[in-house]
Coordinates of C-alpha atoms in Angstrom, one line a residue:
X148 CA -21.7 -27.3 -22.9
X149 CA -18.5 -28.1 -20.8
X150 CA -17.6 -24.8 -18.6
X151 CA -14.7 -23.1 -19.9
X152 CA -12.8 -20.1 -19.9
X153 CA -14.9 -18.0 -21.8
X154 CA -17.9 -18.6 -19.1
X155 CA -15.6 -16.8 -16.5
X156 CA -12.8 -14.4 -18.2
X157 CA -15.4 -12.2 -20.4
X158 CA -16.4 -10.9 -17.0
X159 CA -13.3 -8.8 -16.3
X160 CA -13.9 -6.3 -19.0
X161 CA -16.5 -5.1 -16.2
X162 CA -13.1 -3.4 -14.9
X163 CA -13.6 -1.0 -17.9
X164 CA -16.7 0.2 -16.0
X165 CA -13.8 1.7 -13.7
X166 CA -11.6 4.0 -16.5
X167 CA -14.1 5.7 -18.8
X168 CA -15.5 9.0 -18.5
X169 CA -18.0 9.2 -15.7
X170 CA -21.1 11.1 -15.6
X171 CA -19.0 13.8 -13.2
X172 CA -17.4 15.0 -16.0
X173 CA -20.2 16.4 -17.6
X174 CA -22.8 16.5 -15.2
X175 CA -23.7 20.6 -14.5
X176 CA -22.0 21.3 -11.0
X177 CA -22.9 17.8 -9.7
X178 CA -26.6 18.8 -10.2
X179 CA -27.7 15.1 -10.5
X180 CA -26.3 13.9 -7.0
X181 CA -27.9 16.7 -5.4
X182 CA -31.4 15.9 -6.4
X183 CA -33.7 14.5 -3.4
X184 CA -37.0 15.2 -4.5
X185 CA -37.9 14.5 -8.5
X186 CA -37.5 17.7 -10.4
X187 CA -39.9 18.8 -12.8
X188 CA -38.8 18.3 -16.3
X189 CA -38.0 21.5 -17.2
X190 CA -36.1 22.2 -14.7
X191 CA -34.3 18.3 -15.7
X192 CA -34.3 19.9 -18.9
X193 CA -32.0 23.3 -18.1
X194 CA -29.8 22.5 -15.4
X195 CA -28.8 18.7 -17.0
X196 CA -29.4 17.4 -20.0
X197 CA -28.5 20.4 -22.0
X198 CA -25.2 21.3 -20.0
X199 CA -24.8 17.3 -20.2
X200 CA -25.0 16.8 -24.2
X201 CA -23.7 20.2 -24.9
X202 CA -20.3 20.0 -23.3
X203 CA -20.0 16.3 -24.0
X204 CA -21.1 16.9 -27.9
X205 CA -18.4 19.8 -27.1
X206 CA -15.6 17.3 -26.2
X207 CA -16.5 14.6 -28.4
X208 CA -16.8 16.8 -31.7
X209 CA -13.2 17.5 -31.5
X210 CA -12.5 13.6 -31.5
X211 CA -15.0 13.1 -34.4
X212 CA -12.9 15.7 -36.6
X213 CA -9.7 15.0 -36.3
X214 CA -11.3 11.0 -37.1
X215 CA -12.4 12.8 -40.2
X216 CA -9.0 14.5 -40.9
X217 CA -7.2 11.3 -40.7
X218 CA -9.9 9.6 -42.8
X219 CA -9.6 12.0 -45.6
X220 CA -5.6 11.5 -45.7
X221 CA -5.7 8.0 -45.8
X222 CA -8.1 8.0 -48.8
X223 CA -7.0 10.2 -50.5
X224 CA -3.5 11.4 -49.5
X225 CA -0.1 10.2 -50.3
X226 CA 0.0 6.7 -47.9
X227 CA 3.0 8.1 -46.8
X228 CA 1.1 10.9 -44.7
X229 CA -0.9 8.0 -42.6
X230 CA 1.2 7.2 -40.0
X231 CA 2.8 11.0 -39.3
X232 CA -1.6 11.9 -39.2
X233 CA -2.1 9.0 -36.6
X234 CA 0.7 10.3 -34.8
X235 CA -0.1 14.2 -34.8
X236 CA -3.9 13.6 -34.7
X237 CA -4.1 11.4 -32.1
X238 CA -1.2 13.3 -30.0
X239 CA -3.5 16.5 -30.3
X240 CA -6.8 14.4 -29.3
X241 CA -4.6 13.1 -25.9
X242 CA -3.6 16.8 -25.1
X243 CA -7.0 17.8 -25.3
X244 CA -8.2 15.0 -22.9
X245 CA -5.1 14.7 -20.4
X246 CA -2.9 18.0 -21.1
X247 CA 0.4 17.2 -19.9
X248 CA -0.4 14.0 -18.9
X249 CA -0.2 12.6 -22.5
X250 CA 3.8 12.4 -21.9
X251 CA 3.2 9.6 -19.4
X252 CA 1.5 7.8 -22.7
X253 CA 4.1 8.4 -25.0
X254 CA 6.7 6.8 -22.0
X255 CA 4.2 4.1 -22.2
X256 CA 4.9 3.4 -25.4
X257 CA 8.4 4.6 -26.5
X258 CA 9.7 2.3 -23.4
X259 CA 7.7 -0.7 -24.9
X260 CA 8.6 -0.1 -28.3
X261 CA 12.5 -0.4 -27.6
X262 CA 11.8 -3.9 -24.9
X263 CA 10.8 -5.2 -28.4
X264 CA 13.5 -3.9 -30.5
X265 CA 16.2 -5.4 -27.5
X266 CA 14.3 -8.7 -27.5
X267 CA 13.9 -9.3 -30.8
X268 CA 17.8 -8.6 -31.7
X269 CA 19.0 -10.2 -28.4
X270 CA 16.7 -13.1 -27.9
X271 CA 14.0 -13.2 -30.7
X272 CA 11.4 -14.9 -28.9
X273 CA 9.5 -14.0 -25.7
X274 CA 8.6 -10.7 -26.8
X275 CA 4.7 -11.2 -25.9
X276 CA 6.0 -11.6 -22.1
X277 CA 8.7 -9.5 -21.7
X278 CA 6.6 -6.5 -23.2
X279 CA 3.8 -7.6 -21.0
X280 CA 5.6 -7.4 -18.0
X281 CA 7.4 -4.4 -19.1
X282 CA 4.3 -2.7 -18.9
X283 CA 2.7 -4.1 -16.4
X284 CA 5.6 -3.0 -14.3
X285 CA 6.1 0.8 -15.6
X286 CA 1.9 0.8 -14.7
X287 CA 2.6 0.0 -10.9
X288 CA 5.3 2.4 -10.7
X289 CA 3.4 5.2 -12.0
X290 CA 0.3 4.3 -10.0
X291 CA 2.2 3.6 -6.9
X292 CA 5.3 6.6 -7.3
X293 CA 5.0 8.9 -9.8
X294 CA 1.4 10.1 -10.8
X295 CA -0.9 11.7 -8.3
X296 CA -3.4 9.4 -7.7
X297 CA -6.3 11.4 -9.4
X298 CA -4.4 11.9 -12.7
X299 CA -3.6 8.4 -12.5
X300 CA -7.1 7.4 -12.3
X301 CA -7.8 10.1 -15.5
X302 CA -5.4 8.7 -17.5
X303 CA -5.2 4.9 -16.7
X304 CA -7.7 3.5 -19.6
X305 CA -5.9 5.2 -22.5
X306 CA -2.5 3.6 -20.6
X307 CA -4.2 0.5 -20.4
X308 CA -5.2 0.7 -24.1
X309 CA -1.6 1.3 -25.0
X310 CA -0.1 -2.1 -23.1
X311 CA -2.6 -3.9 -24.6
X312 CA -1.6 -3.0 -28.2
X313 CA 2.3 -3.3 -27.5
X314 CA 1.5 -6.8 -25.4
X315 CA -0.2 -8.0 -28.8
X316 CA 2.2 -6.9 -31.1
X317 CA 4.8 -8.7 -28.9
X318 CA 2.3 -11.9 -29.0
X319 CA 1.8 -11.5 -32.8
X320 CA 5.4 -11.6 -33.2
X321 CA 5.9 -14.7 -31.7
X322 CA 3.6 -16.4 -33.3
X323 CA 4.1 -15.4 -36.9
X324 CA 1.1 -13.4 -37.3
X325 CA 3.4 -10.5 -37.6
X326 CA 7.1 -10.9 -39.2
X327 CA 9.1 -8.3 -37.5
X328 CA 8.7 -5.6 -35.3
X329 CA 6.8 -2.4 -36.9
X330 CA 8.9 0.4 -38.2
X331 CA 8.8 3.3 -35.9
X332 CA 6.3 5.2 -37.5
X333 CA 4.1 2.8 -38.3
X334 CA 4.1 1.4 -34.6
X335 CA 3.8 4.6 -33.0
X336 CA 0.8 5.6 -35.2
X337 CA -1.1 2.5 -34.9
X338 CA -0.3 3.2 -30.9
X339 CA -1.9 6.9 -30.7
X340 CA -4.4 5.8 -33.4
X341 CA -7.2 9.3 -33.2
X342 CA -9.6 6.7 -33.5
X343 CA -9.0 4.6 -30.6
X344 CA -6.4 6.4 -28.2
X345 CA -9.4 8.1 -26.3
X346 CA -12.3 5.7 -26.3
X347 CA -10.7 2.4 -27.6
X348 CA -11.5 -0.1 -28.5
X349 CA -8.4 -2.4 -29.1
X350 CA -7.6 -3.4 -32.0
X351 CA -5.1 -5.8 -34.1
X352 CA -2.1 -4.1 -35.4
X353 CA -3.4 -5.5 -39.1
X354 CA -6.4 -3.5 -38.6
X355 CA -4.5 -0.3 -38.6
X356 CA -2.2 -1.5 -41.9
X357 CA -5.5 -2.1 -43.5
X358 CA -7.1 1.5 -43.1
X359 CA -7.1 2.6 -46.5
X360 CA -7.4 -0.5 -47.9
X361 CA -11.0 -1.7 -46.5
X362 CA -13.3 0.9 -47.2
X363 CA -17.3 1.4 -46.5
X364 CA -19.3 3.8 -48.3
X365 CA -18.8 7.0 -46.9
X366 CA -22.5 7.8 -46.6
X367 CA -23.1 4.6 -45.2
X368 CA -20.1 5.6 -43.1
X369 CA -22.0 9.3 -42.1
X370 CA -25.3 7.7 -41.2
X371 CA -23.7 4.8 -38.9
X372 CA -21.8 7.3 -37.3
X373 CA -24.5 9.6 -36.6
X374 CA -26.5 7.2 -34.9
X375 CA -23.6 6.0 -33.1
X376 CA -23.0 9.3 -31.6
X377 CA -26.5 10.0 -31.0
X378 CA -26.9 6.8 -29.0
X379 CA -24.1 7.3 -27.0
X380 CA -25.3 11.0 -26.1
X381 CA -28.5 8.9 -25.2
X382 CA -26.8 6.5 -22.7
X383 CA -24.9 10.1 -21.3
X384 CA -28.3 11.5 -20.3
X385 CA -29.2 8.3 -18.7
X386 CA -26.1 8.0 -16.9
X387 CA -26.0 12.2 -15.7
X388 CA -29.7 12.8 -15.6
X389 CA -32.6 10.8 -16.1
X390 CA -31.6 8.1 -14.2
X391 CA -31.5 10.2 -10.7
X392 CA -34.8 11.5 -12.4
X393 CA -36.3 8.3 -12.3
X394 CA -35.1 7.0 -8.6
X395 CA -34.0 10.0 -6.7
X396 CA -32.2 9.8 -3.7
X397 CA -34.1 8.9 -0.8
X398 CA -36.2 6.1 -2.5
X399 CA -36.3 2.4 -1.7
X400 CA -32.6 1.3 -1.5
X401 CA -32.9 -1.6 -3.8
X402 CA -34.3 1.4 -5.9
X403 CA -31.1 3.4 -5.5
X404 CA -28.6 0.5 -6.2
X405 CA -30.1 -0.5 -9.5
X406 CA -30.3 3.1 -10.3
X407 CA -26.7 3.4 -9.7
X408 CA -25.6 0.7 -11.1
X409 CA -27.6 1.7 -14.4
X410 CA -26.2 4.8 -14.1
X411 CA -23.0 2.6 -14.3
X412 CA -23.7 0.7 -17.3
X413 CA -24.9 3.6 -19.4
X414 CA -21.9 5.6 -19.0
X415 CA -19.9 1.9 -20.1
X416 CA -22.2 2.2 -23.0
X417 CA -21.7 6.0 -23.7
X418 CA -18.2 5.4 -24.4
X419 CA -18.4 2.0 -26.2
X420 CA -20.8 3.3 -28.9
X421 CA -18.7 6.8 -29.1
X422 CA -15.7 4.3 -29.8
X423 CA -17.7 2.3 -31.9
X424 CA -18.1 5.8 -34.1
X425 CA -14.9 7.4 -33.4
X426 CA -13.1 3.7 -34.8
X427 CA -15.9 4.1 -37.6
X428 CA -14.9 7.2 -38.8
X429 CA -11.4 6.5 -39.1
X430 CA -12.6 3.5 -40.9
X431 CA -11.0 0.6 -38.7
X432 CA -12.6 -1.9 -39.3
X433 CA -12.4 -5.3 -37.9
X434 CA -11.4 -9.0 -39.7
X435 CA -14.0 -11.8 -40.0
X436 CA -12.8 -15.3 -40.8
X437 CA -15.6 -17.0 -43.1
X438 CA -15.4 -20.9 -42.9
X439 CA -13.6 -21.1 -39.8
X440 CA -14.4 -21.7 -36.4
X441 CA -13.1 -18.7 -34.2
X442 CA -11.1 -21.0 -31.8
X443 CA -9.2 -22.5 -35.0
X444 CA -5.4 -21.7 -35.2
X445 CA -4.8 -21.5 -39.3
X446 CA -6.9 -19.0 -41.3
X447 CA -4.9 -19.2 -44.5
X448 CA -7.4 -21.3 -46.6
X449 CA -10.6 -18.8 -45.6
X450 CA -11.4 -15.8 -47.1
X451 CA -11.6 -12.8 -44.2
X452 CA -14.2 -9.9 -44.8
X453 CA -14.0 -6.5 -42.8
X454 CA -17.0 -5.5 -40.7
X455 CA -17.6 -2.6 -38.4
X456 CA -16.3 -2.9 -34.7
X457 CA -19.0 -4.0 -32.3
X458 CA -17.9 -3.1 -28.6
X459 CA -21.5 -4.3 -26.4
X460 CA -24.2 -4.8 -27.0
X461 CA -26.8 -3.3 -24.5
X462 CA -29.7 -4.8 -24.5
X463 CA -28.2 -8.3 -24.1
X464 CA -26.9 -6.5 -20.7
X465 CA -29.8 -5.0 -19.6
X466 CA -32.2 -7.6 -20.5
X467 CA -30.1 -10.5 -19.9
X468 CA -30.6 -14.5 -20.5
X469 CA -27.9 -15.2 -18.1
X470 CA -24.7 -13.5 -16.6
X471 CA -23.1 -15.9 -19.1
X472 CA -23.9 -13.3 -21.5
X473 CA -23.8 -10.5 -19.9
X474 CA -19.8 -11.3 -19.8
X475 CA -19.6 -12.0 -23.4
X476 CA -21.7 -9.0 -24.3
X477 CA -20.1 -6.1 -22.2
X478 CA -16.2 -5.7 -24.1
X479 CA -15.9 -8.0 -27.1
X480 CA -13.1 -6.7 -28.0
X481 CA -11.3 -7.1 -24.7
X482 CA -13.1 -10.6 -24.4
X483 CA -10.9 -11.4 -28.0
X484 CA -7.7 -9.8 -26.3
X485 CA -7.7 -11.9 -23.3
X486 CA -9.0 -15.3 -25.0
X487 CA -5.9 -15.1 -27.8
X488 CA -3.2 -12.9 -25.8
X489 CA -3.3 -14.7 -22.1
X490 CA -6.1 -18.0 -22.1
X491 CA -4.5 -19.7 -25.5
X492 CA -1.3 -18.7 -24.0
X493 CA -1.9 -20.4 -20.3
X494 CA -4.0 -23.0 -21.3
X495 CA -1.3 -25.6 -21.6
X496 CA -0.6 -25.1 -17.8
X497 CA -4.6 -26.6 -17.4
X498 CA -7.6 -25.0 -17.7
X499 CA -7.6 -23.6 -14.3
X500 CA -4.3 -22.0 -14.3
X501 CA -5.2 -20.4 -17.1
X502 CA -8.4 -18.9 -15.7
X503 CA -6.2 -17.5 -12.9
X504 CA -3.8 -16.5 -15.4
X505 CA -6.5 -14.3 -16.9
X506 CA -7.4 -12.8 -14.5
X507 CA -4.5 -11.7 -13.2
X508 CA -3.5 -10.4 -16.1
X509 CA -6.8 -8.2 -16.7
X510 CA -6.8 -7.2 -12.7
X511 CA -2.6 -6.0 -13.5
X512 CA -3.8 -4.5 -16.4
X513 CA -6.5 -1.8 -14.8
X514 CA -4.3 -1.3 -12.2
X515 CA -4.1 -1.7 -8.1
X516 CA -8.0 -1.9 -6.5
X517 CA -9.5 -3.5 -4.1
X518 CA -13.0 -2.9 -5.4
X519 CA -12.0 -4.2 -9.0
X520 CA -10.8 -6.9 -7.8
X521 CA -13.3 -7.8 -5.7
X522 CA -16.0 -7.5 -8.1
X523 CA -14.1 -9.7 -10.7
X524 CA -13.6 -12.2 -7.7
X525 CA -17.6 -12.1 -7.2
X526 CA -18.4 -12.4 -10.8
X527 CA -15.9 -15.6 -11.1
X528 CA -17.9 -17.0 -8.4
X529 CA -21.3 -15.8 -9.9
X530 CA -20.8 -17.5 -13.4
X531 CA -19.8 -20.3 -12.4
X532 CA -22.3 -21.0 -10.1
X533 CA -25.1 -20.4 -12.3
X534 CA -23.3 -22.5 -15.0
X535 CA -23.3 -25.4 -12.7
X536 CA -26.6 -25.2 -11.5
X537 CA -28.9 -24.1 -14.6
X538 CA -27.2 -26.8 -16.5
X539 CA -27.9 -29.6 -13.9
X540 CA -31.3 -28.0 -14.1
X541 CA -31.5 -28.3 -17.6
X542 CA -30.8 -31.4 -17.6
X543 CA -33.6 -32.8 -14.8
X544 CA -36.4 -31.1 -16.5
X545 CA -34.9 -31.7 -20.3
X546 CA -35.8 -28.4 -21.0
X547 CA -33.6 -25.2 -23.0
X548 CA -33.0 -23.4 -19.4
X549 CA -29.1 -23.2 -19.6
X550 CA -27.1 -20.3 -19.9
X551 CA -26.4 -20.0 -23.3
X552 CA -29.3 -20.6 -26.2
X553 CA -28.8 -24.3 -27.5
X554 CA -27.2 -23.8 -30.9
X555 CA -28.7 -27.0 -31.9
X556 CA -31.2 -28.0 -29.0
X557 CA -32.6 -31.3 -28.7
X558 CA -34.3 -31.1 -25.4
X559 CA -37.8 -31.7 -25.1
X560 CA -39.2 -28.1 -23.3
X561 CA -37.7 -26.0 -25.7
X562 CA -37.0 -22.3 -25.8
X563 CA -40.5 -21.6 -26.6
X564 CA -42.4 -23.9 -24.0
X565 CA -44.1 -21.8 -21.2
X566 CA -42.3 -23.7 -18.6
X567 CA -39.0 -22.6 -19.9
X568 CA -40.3 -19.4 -20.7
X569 CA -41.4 -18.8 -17.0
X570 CA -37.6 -20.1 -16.1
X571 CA -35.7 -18.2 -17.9
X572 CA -37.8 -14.7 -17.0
X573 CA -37.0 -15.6 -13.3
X574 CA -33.1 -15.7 -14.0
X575 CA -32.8 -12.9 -15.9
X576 CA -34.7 -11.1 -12.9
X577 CA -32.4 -12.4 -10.5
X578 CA -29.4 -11.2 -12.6
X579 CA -30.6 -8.0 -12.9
X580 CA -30.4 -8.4 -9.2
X581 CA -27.0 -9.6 -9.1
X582 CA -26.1 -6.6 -11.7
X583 CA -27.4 -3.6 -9.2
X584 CA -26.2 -5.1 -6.3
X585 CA -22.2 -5.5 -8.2
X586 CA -22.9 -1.7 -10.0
X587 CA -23.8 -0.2 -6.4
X588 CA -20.4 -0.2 -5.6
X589 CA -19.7 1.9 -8.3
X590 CA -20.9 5.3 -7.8
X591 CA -20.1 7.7 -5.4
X592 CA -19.6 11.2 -5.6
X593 CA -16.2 13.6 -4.8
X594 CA -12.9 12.8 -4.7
X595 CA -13.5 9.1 -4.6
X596 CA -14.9 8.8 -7.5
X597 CA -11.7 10.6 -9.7
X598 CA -9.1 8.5 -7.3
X599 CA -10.9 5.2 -7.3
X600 CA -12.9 3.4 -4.7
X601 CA -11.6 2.3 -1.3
X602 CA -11.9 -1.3 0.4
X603 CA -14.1 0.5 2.6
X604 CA -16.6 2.0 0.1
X605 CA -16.8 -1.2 -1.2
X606 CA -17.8 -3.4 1.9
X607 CA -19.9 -0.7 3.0
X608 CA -21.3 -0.4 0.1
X609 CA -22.7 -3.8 0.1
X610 CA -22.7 -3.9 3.8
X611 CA -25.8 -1.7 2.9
X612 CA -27.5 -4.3 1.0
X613 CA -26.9 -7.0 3.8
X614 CA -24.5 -9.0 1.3
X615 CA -27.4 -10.3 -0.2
X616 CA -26.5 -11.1 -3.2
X617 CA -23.6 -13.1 -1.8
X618 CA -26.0 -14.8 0.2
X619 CA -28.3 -15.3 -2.5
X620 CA -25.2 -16.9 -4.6
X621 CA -23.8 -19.4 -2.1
X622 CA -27.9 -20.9 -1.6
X623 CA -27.5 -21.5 -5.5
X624 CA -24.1 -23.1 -4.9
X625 CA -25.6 -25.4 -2.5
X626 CA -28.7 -26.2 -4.0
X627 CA -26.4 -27.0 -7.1
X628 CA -24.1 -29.1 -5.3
X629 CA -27.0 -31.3 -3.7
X630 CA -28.9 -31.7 -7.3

């Protein structure tokens, strides 16, 4: 397999980690961070997981019914009433989350809107760009001028979600997926979608038109959704309580990192799956191509089902083959958004300009942070290094030891041989490594935590840890460049 984009951009979605709700949100009083000794279970019981899943359930029940609201409109309501629901649904979900913060969403959008009304009339063509940095730009100047840096931080993945709709639209345009610009209403309730404002995921503007049209069963639709939300609640207490349960503070410090950085992941995974429901119950559903290769540029001659949105997929994450896919597993719809909106877009410049090019653009996206950043930077450097050296290595020993699963393998150790089996167990092990020593850096309690991290937490952080995992990662880059 030749090392491409895909090996290196899925990575940045680990920025999302960064702008969903964090365990502080619901945690009782901070109770959690405080623990030194392990508490009995009871006590675990009382004081966090019910104050956890009862305010969250709280908080996420409201999100769940006005899903339902708009589901029962668009089903059976005049059509006309779907976009003006969106709209009012999804304003009312925002308020409930941000308060008067949601105005700075609807600036988002109303200022993107009109950039592709002006380009389309004035230049019709570049609207992908100029909407891209339109709201790239109006991002910096709220993070850097005009939002206090704590409401920013509480409001800057919905924002996100927003530019990343308009910047497709803009794309779509341009490339004829879309023939004009949306009317207002329909642009403006596919933009405040209830089902995706809060949580995400993104989604194609053609998902949005089709709600209505694609439907699931709707006890098929009650069960799913059920478990969905149940699961997520599931990763919440992980993430709040029994994770600082299982490793409390003053344990082994490799102990405490990978407890943090689980603590990390499940609160990723929290929202994911609630999005996952919340998109589910407003029955947004996502296109599959049948008979076509998903890097092909025509569809027109295959027929296109509509599936459930899949977000990540956890397990794949937690016990992982490679950091390969971990990447490809942790945002899939953010991996889509960045391989069709910026890579396809770049690639033309080379391959490597284009990797930068995505980068930069997920890095702009999530906004100005030096620990972000230098997370993605350390990924970059991760996956690429292991893609160089466990597919040298899977070529001197013949065996299936890359990456990525052989689709077709043809070597002679294959996935099943206890040599490979042996192989592969070690580099999942030192992943998991490489995974608590990257999530470390992202807990901390206080006002850090609501504003973002500091260059200093992060060094520290890893100061800590003695840079190991840096360490570990440039012996793999020479034994790789010697074999």
């Amino acid at each position: 397999m030749d090392y491409d984009y895909e090996d290196l951009a899925d990575e940045y979605d680990v920025e999302d980690y960064g702008i969903e709700p964090s365990k502080s949100e619901y945690s009782h009083e901070g109770y959690s961070e405080n623990i030194s000794l392990r508490p009995p279970l009871y006590e675990l019981f009382y004081h966090c997981l019910t104050p956890t899943v009862g305010e969250a359930a709280a908080h996420l029940g409201k999100v769940l019914f006005y899903c339902v609201v708009f589901r029962l409109v668009c089903d059976y309501g005049p059509k006309r009433l779907k976009n003006l629901t969106s709209i009012g649904c999804g304003i009312m979900v925002t308020y409930h989350f941000f308060g008067p913060l949601t105005w700075y969403l609807a600036a988002n959008a109303t200022i993107s809107y009109l950039v592709l009304q002006v380009s389309t009339v004035v230049l019709n063509r570049g609207r992908g760009v100029l909407t891209a940095v339109t709201s790239v730009v109006f991002l910096f100047l709220c993070e850097l001028f005009i939002v206090a840096s704590q409401d920013w931080h509480t409001i800057r993945g919905a924002q996100m979600l927003i530019s990343m709709k308009v910047i497709s639209i803009g794309f779509d345009i341009d490339s004829n997926h879309l023939l004009s610009v949306p009317m207002p209403m329909d642009f403006f309730g596919y933009i405040f979608c209830v089902g995706t404002i809060i949580f995400g995921p993104w989604t194609r503007f053609s998902d949005y038109a089709m709600i209505g049209h694609n439907k699931l069963g709707i006890i098929h639709n009650i069960l799913v959704t059920s478990w969905k939300s149940a699961v997520a609640l599931f990763f919440l207490s992980i993430s709040t309580c029994w994770s600082f349960w299982i490793a409390p503070n003053g344990s082994y410090k490799w102990s405490v990192a990978y407890r943090d950085a689980l603590s990390f992941r499940s609160s990723h995974y929290f929202v994911s799956k609630m999005a996952e429901a919340s998109s589910l119950t407003c029955n947004i559903l996502q296109s599959k191509v049948k008979g076509a290769k998903k890097d092909d540029k025509k569809y027109e001659n295959d027929s296109v089902s509509a599936e459930p949105i899949v977000i990540t997929r956890p397990w794949s994450i937690e016990l992982p083959r490679s950091l390969v896919e971990v990447v490809v597993h942790w945002n899939i719809p953010m991996h889509h958004w960045l391989r069709t909106y910026v890579f396809k877009n770049t690639r033309s410049l080379g391959t490597l300009p284009a990797i930068l090019s995505t980068y930069a653009a997920s890095a702009m996206l999530h906004g100005l942070n030096f620990q972000l950043a230098a997370v993605l930077f350390s990924l970059g450097i991760y996956t690429y290094t292991e893609h160089i050296f466990r597919t040298k290595l899977a070529f001197m020993i013949n065996g299936c030891v890359g990456p990525r699963k052989c689709s077709d393998c043809t070597h002679a150790l294959k996935e099943s041989h206890f040599v490979v089996m042996i192989i592969n167990f070690c580099f999942s092990l030192i992943v998991m490594f490489h995974l608590a020593y990257l999530g470390f850096t992202f807990n901390s309690a206080g006002s850090m935590e609501e504003e973002g991290y500091s260059m200093y937490h992060t060094l520290e952080k890893w100061r800590w840890l003695n840079f190991s995992s840096h360490w570990v990662v440039l012996f793999t880059f020479i034994l790789a460049s010697v074999m």
